[in-house]
Every structure is written in C-alpha cells, then in structure tokens.
Coordinates of C-alpha atoms in Angstrom, one line a residue:
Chain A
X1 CA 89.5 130.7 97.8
X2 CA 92.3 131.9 99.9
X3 CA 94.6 129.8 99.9
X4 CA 94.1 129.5 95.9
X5 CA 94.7 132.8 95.8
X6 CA 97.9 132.6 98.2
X7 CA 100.6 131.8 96.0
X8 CA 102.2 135.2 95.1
X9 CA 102.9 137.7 93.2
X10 CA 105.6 136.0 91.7
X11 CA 105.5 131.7 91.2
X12 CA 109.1 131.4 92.5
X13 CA 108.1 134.0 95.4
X14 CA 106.8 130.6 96.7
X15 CA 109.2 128.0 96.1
X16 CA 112.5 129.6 97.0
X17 CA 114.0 129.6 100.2
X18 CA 113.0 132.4 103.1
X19 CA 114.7 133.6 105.9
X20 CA 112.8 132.1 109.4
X21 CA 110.7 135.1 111.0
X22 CA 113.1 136.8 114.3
X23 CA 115.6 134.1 114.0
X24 CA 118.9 136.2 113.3
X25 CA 122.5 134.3 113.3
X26 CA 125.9 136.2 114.4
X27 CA 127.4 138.1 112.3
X28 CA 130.3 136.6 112.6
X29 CA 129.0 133.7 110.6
X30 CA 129.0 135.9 107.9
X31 CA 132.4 134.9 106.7
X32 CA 131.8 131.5 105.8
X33 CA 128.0 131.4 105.4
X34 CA 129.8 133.3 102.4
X35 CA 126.7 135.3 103.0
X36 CA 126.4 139.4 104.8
X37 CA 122.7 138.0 105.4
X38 CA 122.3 136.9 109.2
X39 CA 118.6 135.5 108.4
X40 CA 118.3 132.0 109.0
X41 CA 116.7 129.8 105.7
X42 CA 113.9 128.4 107.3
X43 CA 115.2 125.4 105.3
X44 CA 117.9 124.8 108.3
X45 CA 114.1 124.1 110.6
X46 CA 112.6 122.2 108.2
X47 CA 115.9 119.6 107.5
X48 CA 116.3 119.4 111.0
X49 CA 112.6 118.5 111.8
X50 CA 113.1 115.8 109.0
X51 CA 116.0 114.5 110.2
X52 CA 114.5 113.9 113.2
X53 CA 111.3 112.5 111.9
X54 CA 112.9 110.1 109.6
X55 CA 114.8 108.9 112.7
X56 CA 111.7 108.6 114.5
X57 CA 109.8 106.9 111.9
X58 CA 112.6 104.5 111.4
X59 CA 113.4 103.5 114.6
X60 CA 108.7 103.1 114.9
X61 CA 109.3 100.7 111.1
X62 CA 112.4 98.6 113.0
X63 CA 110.4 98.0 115.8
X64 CA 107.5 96.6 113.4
X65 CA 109.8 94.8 111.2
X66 CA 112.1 93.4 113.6
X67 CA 111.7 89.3 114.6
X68 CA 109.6 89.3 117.3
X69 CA 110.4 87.5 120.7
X70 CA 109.9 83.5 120.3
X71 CA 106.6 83.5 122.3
X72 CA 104.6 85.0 119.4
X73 CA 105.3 82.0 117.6
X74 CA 105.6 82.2 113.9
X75 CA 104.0 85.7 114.0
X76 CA 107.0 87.2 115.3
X77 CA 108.4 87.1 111.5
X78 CA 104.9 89.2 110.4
X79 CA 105.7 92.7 109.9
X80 CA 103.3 95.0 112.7
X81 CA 101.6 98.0 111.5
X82 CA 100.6 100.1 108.1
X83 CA 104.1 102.0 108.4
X84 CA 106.1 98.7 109.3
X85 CA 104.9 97.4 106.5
X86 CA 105.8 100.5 104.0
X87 CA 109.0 100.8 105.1
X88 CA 109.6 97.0 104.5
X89 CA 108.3 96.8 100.6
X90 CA 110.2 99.9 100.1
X91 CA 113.2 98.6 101.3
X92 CA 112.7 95.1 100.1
X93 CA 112.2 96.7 97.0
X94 CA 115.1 99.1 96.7
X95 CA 117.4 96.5 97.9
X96 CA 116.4 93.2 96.3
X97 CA 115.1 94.6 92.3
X98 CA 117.4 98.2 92.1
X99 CA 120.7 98.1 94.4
X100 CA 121.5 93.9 94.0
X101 CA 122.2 94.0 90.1
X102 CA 123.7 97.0 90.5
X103 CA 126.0 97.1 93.4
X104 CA 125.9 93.1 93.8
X105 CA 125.6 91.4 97.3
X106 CA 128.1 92.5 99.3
X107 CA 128.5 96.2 98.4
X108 CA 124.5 96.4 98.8
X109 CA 124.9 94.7 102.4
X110 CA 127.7 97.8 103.3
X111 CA 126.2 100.7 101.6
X112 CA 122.4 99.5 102.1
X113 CA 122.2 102.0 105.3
X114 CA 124.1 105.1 103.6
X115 CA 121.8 104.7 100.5
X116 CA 118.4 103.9 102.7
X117 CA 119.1 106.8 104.5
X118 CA 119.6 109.0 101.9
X119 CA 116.2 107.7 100.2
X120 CA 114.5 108.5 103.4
X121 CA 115.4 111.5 104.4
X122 CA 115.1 113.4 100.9
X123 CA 111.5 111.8 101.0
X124 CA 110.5 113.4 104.2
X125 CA 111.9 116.6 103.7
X126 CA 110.2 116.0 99.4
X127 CA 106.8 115.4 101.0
X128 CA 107.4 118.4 103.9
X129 CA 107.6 120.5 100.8
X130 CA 104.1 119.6 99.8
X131 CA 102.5 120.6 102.5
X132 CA 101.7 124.6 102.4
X133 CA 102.9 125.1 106.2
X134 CA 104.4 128.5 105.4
X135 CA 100.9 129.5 104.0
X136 CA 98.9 128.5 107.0
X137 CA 101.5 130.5 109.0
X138 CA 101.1 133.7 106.9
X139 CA 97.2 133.5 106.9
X140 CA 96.8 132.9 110.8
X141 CA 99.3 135.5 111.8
X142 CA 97.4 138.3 109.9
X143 CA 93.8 136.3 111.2
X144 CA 94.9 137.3 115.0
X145 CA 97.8 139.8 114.5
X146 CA 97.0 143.1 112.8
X147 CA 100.4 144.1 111.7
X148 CA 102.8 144.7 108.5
X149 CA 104.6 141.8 108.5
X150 CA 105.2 140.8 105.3
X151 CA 107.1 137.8 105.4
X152 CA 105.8 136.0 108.3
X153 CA 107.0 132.0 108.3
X154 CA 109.1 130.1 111.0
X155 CA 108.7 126.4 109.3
X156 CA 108.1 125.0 105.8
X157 CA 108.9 124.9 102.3
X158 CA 110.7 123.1 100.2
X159 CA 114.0 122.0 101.1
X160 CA 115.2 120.1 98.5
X161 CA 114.2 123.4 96.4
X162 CA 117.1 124.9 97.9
X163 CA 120.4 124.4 95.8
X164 CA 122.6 124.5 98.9
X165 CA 121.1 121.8 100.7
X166 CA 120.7 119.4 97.6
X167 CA 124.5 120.1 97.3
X168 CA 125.2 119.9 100.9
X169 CA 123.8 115.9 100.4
X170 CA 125.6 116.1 96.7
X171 CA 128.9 116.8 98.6
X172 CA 128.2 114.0 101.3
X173 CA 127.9 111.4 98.3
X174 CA 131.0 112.6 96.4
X175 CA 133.0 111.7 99.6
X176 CA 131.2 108.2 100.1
X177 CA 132.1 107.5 96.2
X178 CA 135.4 108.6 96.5
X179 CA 136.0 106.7 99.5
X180 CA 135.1 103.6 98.0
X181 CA 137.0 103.9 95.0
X182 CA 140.0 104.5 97.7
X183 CA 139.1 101.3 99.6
X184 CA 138.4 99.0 96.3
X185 CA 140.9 100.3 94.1
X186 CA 143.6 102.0 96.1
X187 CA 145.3 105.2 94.5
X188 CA 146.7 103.4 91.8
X189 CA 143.7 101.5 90.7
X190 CA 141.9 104.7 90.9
X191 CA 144.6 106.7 89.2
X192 CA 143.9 104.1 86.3
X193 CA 140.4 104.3 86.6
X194 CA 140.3 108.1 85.5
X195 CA 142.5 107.0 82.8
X196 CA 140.6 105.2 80.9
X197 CA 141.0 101.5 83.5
X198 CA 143.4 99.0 82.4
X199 CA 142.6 97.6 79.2
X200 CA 143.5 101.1 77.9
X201 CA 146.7 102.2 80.4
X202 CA 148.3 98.5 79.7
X203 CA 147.1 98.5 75.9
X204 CA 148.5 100.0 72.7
X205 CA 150.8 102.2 73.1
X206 CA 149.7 104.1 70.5
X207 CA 146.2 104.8 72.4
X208 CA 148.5 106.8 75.1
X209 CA 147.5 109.7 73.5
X210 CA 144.3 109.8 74.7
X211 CA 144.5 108.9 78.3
X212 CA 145.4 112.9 79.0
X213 CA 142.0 113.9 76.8
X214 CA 140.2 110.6 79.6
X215 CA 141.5 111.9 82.6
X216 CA 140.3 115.4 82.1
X217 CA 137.3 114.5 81.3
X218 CA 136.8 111.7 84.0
X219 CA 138.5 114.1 87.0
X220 CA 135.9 116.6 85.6
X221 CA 133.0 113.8 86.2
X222 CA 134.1 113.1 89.7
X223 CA 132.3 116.9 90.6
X224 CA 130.1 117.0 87.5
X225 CA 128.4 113.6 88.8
X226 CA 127.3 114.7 92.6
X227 CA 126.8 118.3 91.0
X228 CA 124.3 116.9 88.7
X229 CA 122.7 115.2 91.3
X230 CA 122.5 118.2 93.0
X231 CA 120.7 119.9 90.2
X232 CA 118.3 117.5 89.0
X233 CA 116.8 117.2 92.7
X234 CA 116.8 121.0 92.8
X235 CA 115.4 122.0 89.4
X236 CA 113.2 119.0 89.7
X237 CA 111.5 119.9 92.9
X238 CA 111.8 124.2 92.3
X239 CA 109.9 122.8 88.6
X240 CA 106.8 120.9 90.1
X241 CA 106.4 123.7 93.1
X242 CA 106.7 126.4 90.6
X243 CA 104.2 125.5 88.1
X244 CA 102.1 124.6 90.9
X245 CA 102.4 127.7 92.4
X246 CA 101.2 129.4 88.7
X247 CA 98.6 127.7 88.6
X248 CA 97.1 128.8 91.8
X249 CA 97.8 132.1 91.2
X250 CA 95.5 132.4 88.2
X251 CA 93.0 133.2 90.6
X252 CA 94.5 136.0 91.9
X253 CA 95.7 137.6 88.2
X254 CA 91.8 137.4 88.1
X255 CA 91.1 139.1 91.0
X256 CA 94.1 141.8 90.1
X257 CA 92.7 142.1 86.4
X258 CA 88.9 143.4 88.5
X259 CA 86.9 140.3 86.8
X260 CA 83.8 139.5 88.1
X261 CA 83.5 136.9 91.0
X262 CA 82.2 134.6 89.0
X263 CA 84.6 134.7 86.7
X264 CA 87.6 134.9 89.6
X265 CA 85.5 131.8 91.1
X266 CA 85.7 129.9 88.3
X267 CA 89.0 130.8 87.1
X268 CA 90.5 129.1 90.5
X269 CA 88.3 126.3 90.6
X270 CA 89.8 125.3 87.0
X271 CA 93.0 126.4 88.1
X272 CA 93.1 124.9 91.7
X273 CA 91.5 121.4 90.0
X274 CA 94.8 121.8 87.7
X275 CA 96.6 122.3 91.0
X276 CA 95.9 119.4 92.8
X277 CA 96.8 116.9 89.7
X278 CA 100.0 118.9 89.9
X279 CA 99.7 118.3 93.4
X280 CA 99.8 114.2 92.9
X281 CA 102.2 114.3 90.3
X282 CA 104.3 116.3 93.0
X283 CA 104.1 113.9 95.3
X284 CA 105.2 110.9 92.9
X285 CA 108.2 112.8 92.1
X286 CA 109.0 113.3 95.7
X287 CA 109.6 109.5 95.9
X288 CA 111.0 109.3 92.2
X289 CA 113.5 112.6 93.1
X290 CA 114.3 110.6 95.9
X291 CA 114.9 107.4 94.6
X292 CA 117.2 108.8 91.6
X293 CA 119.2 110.3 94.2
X294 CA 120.1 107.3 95.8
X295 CA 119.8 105.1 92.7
X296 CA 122.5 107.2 90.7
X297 CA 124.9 107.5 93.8
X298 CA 124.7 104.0 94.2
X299 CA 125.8 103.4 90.4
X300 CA 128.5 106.1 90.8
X301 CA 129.5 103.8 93.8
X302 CA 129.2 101.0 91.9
X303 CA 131.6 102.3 89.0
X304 CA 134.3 102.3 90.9
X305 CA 134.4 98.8 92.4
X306 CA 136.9 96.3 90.9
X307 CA 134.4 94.7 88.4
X308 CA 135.9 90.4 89.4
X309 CA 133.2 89.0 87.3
X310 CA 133.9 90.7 83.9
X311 CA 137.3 90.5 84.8
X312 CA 137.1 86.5 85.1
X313 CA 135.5 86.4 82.2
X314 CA 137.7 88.4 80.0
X315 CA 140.8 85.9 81.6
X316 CA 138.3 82.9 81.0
X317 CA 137.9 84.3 76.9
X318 CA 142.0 85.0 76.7
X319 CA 142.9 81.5 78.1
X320 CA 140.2 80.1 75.5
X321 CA 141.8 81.6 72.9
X322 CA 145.8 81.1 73.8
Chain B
X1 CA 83.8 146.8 91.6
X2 CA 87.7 146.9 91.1
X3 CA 88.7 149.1 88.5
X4 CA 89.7 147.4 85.1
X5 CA 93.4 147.5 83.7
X6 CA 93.8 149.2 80.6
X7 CA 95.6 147.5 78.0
X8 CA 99.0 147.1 78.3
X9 CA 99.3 147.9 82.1
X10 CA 100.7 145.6 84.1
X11 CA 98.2 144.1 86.9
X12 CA 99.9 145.2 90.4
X13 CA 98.2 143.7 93.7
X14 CA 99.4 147.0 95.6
X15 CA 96.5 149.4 93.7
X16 CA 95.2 151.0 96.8
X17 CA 94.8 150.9 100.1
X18 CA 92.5 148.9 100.8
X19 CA 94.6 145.5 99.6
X20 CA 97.3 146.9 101.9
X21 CA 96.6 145.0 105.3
X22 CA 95.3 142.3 102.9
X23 CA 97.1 139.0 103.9
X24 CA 96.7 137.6 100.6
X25 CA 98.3 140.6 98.7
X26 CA 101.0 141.3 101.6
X27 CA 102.1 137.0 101.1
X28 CA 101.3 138.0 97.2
X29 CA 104.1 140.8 97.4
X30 CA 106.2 139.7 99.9
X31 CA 109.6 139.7 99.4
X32 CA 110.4 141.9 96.4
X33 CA 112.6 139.6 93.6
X34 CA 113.1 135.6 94.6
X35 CA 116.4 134.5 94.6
X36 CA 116.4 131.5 93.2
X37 CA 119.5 130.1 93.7
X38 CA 121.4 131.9 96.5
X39 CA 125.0 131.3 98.4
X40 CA 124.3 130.4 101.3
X41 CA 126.8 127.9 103.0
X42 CA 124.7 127.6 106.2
X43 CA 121.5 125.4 104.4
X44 CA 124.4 123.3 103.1
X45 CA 126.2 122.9 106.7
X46 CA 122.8 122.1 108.2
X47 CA 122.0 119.5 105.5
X48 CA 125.3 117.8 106.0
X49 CA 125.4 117.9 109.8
X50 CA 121.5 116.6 110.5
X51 CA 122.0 114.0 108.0
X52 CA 125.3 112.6 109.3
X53 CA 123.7 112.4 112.4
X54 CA 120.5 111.3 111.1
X55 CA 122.5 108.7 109.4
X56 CA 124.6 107.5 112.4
X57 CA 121.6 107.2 114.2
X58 CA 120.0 104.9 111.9
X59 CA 123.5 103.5 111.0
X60 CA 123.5 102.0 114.8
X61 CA 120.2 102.2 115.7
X62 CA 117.4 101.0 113.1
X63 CA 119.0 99.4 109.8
X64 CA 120.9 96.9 112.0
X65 CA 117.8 95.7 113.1
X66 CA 115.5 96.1 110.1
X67 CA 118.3 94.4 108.1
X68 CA 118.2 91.6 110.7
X69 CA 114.4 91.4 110.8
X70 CA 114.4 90.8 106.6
X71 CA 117.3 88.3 107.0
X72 CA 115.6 86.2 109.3
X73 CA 112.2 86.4 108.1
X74 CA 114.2 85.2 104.6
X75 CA 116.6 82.6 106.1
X76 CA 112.8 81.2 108.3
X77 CA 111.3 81.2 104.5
X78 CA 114.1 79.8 102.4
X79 CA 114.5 77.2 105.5
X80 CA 111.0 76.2 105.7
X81 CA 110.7 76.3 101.6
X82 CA 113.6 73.6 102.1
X83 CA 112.3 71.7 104.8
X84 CA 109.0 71.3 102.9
X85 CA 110.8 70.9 99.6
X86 CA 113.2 68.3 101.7
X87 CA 109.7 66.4 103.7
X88 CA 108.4 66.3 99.8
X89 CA 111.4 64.3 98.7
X90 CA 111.0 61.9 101.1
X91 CA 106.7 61.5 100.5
X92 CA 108.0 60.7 97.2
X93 CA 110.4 58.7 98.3
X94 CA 108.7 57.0 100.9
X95 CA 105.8 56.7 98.5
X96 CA 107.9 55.3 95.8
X97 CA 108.9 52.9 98.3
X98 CA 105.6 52.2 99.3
X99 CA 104.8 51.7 95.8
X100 CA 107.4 49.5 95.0
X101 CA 106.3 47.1 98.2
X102 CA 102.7 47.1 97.3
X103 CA 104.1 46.2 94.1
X104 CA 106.1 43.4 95.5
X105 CA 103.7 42.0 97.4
X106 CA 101.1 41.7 95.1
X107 CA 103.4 40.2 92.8
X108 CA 104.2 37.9 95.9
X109 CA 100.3 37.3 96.8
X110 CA 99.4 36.4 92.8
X111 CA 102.6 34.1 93.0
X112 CA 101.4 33.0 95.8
X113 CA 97.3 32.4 94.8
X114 CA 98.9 30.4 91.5
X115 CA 100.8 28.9 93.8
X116 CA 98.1 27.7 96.1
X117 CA 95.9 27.0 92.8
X118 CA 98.4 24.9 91.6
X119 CA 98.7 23.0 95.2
X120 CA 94.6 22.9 94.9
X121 CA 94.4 21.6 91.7
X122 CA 97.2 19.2 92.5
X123 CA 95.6 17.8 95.5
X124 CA 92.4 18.1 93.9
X125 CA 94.0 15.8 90.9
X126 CA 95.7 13.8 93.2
X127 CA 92.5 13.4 95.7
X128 CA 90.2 12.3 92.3
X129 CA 92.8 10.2 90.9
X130 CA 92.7 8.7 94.0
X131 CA 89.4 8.6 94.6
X132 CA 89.4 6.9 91.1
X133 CA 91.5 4.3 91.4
X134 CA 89.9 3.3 95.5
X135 CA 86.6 2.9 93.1
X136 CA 87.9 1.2 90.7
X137 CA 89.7 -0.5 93.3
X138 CA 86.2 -1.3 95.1
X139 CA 84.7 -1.5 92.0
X140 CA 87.3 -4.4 91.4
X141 CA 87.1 -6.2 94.8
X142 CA 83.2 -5.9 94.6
X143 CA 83.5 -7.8 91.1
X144 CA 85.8 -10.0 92.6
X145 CA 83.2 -10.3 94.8
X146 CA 80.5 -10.9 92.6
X147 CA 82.6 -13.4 91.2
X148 CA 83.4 -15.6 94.1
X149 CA 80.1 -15.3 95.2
X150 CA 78.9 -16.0 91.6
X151 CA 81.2 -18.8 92.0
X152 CA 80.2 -20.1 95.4
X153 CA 76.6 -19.8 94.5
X154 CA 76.9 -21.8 91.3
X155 CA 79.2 -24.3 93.1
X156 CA 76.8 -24.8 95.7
X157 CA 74.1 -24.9 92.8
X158 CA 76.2 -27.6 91.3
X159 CA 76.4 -29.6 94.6
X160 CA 72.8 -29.1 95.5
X161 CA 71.8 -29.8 92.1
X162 CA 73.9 -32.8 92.1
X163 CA 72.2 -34.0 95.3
X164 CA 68.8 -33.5 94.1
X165 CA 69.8 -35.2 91.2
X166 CA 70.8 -37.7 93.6
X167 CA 67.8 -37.7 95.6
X168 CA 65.6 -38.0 93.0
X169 CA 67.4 -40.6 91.1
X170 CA 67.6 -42.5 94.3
X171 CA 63.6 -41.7 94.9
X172 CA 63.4 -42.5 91.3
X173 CA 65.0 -45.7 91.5
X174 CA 63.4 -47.1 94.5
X175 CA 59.3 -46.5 93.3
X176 CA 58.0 -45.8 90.0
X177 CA 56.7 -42.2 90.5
X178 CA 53.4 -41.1 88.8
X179 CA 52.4 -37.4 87.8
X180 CA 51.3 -37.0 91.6
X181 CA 54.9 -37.6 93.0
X182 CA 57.1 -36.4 90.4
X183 CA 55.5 -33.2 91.6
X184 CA 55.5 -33.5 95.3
X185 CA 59.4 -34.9 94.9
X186 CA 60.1 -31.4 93.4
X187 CA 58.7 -29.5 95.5
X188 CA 60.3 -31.6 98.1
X189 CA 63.9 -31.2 96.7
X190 CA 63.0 -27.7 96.7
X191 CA 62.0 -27.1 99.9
X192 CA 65.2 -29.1 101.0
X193 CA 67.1 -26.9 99.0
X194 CA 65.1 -23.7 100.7
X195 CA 66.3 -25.5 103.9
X196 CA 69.6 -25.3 103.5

C-alpha cells in the first residue's frame, strides 16, 4: 500500500530528474552547466553506476562466450552461463538479422562495438529506471530518520528520462555519423551528398534549382536526425514512467479525496494491477528504446557510405543500354 | 475519518498536520513544480564522458573477444558443416564406386557362371558324345565279336559236322547199323564232339 501510494503529488514529480541529496558542485561550474543550480542530477550516479555495470557484465558475457582453451575439447566453443548466453543471442541477433542488411559486412564488423555499446548501456541504465530505488530511499530515510527532508534520494531514476543525457549520447552519434561520411565520402562526396548525391549534382541542369532547397533541408537533417533520437528515447521513457506513475497514484487521490479504506484498498489494487502491466510493457520498451537507438544510428551511418552495389548496378544497366 | 472534499476543491495532501511528517505525503509533495525538461549541461557531460570510457573499455577489452568467440565458434561450424558435407561426397562417391564394382563383378561372376555352364555343358556334350561313340564303338567290336565268334563256331560246326559226317559215313560204310547203333553212333559223335 505504500509504495502504491508513493508516486506523488504530481506523475512527472516522479519521472523527472532530482538533484542527489548533500552532493553540491562548485559554483564555478555554473557557467557552463549553463545552470546557477549547484545540485548534482542524481542521473550523473546512476549513468555512472551503469557504465560501469555494463562494463562489468560485459567483460563476465566475454569470458562465457569466448573459445575456451583446447583442453575442454569441443566444449570450449559452448557459451558458459545464463548471462553468456543472453548476451550472445542478442548480439548474434543485432548483428547477423538487423545491422548486416543494413550496414553490410564490413561497416557492421567496424561499427559492431560503437553500436553494441550503445545498445547496452541505454539498456542498463532503461532497466535501472524501472527499479523504484529513489522510493525505497525516501521511505527508509523517514523509517529511521525523523526529519523534514523532503527530497531525500542519492541513486535512481530514470536516466534516459533526462533530455540532457539522451542528447549527451544523441551528440556522441552525430559525431560517429559525421565521421564516417568524412572517411567514406571525403568533403566533396559529402558536399554532394547534402545536395541531393550525384545523379542530381551531375544531372540536368535544369534540376540545379533545387539543390539550394536539398541542402537546406538535408544540413538541417544532420542535427534533426541525432536530435530526434534524442527525443524519442526521452519522451518514450518520461511516457511509460509517467503513466505508470498515475496510475499508482490513484490510490493516494483516494486517500486525499477521505474514501473509505475499502474503497482506497481497492482503488490501488485495480490501479497497482494496471501498474505492473505498465510495468512489463516498461520493460519491453527498455530493450525496444534501446535497440531503435542503435538501430536508427546505424542507418544514419549507413546513409552515408558510398552505396558500390547500386552503383554497379546502375553502370551495369547504362552499359546494357549504350 | 478524513474529512470529505466539497465539490470543486482541489484534493491537497498538505490538509493538516498530521500528514506532515508523513513520508508518503512529504515524497507526494516534494519538490514543488517538475521540470521536465531542464538545461543542465552537466547530465549531458557525464553521459558523454562514462560512455566514451565505457565504450573504450569494451572497445579494447570485451568485443574483441566476444567478436572472436562468435567467429570461431562460426568458422568451427561452417568448417565442420564442410567437412561433413565434404566426408558425404566421398560416401557417395565411394559408394557409387562401390556400386559400380559390385556391379561389375556380378556382371563378371554371371559371365563367368554362363561361361562355366557353357564349359559344363560342352564337356558334358563332349564326355556323352564320347561316351556314345566308345559304346557304339564296344558295341561294334562286341558284334564284331559275336560275329567272328559266330563265325568260328559255325566253322568249327562245319568242320565237326563234316567229320561226324565222316565218321558216320565211314561207321556206316564199314557195318550195316541197326536202330540199336544208329543211336549209340550219335551219341558217340556227340560225345566226341563234347570232347573236343
């Protein structure tokens, strides 16, 4: 009953990101945190415990998937270990059905550890979001501390519900992109690429007119793309965690609108059943939010290779036809 | 019993005293207005920093060898799926082979059975032709036989009869012979002829 009753006031109350309890940075920092608050986000504790649980669970999965020494036999090819073995399909998975026909063999071998990275660490910091550690930390401090503290959390919450860090990642992928349109393309090929490629810089001249109309709008797309990465992980995971959050506090409007217990009890109990569907749902759009990330950055990657096949193809059709 | 709202008021969680030192209604009211979306470089800055690290880590550390693990484990796979696919070829092969020797060798063993039949009944032919013409070859020295002896027997029938004839006509011509003797000279000549 408590902790159905322990969402808030206000849903969003919840979800957004708090300031970690004591922990004060210099003022100084003020000027570019582009911030006068000298609060730490608690999200800063919880994307640094990810990262280095991701690295740890990792580094465990390697161990389980890597060839084992020749002693073992044939075993040493078998995969040790429940999280091994996760890890593996995943990345099997990823790699082999989604990154392959997208990206193509040898782009998927160089960006496969960028990408898998990515996957995995907005999954563990997803799934840290799920799990109501800033609650617990609220309810035991006022169990064995009699004070006013009102905002009492040093670890938890959602991350990823945190704009700045989705666009923190966002800015990290806009780089990568851009790098690899430098190293396929060079400037000029991706000069032409924002105008329209080359069937439409070395075609009719009377299509020049529209290049200037292509370029804005495909200089625009270099920030829109990240950005809307950015924002679909962010509205995504402030969405689920938000209507999960109403729905627990249904109990509580009870309680504040002085209906019976009964009717509070079974008011939460509907409402807290609702919750944990929400709950599961939550936790498949952890991986999906995830995934998307890393699936769109790797098609925005793979936009701006030099695209050999369809370019043999077009040379194969022209010769057929001269 | 909490008092009831009145319509149209707005249900508040700080009503009284009581709910104040509440930890459900202080977490309920914490925090005045959410910001949802707030300017902070600093969760940005983290999020970059730990995950290029993160990422290096891995980079170096644990894709290398998770990547290597998969590739092997594939290349062992695809090498034993070609190894077996390679040691099925050459069953087949080896069986067709097989097959085609079994083949020829039965065609070799019937050519050789009709073969040997033929030999058989050859012999077999030659051996009753043979045997044929040894009995009619016996069968012709036996009547050659038969007829020399034949011969012999009626030459020496001839002579003997001739010298009985000669006996008894000399017997004959030296008393006259009643009933008594013509009897007793035959069975004289006979026993003579016994004799010899």
């Amino acid at each position: 009953m408590t902790f159905l009753l322990a969402s808030g006031d206000n849903p969003l109350g919840h979800v957004v990101d708090k300031p970690m309890y004591g922990v004060q940075a210099p003022e100084s920092w003020s000027l570019w945190r582009l911030t006068q608050d000298t609060g730490v986000p608690v999200s800063c504790a919880v994307i640094i415990f990810s990262g280095l649980l991701v690295c740890f669970l990792l580094w465990r999965a390697a161990r389980a998937i890597e060839t084992g020494p020749a002693s073992q036999g044939v075993d040493r090819y078998i995969t040790k270990g429940r999280l091994g073995q996760f890890v593996e399909s995943i990345v099997v998975g990823l790699r082999d059905q989604m990154l392959v026909p997208v990206m193509g063999e040898k782009d998927t071998r160089r960006y496969l550890p960028f990408l898998l990275s990515l996957f995995f660490f907005l999954l563990v910091v997803n799934l840290f979001g799920l799990m109501p550690f800033a609650d617990i930390q609220f309810m035991l401090r006022h169990a064995f501390v009699n004070d006013d503290v009102q905002e009492f959390i040093l670890f938890g919450g959602t991350a990823t519900a945190n704009l700045m860090v989705t666009g923190g990642l966002a800015i990290i992928c806009f780089f990568v992109i851009q790098m690899h349109a430098f190293r396929e393309l060079g400037f000029g090929g991706w000069l032409e690429h924002l105008c329209g490629g080359r069937d439409l810089v070395h075609g009719p001249k009377g299509l020049y007119l529209v290049i200037p109309i292509i370029f804005v709008v495909e200089f625009l797309g270099l920030f829109i793309k990240p950005a809307a990465l950015a924002i679909r992980l962010f509205a995504n995971m402030v969405g689920g965690h938000t209507l999960m959050a109403t729905l627990l506090m249904f109990g509580l409007m009870a309680a504040k609108a002085g209906l019976g217990s009964l009717a509070i009890g079974g008011i939460s109990v509907a409402s807290g059943s609702f919750a944990l569907i929400i709950f599961f749902l939550e936790i498949f759009v952890a991986f999906l939010q995830a995934f998307i990330f890393m699936f769109l950055t790797a098609v925005f990657i793979s936009t701006m290779s030099h695209h050999d096949e369809e370019h043999a193809e077009e040379h194969a059709h022209a010769e057929a036809h001269h | 019993m909490p008092p009831r709202l009145r319509a149209g008021e707005a249900p508040s969680l700080l009503c009284g005293e009581a709910h104040d030192r509440d930890p459900i209604v202080m977490l309920a009211s914490a925090g005045g207005e959410p910001e949802l979306i707030k300017l902070d470089s600093l969760p940005a800055i983290t999020a970059i920093v730990v995950f290029l690290v993160a990422f290096s880590f891995l980079a170096v550390v644990v894709w290398p060898k998770i990547v290597k693990g998969l590739d092997e484990r594939n290349a062992k796979i695809v090498g034993e799926i070609k190894a077996a696919e390679a040691a099925q070829a050459k069953a087949k092969a080896a069986q067709a082979e097989f097959e085609k020797r079994l083949e020829e060798a039965r065609a070799e063993a019937d050519r050789m059975v009709r073969a040997a039949r033929g030999e058989a009944e050859r012999q077999a032919e030659e051996l009753r032709s043979r045997a044929a013409k040894e009995l009619e070859d016996m069968k012709a020295r036996a009547t050659q036989e038969l007829e020399g002896a034949k011969r012999a027997a009626l030459s020496e029938i001839h002579a003997a009869a001739a010298t009985l004839a000669t006996s008894v006509a000399a017997k004959i011509l030296k008393r006259e012979i009643q009933a008594g003797d013509q009897k007793r000279l035959v069975e004289e000549s006979l026993s003579e002829l016994g004799a010899r």
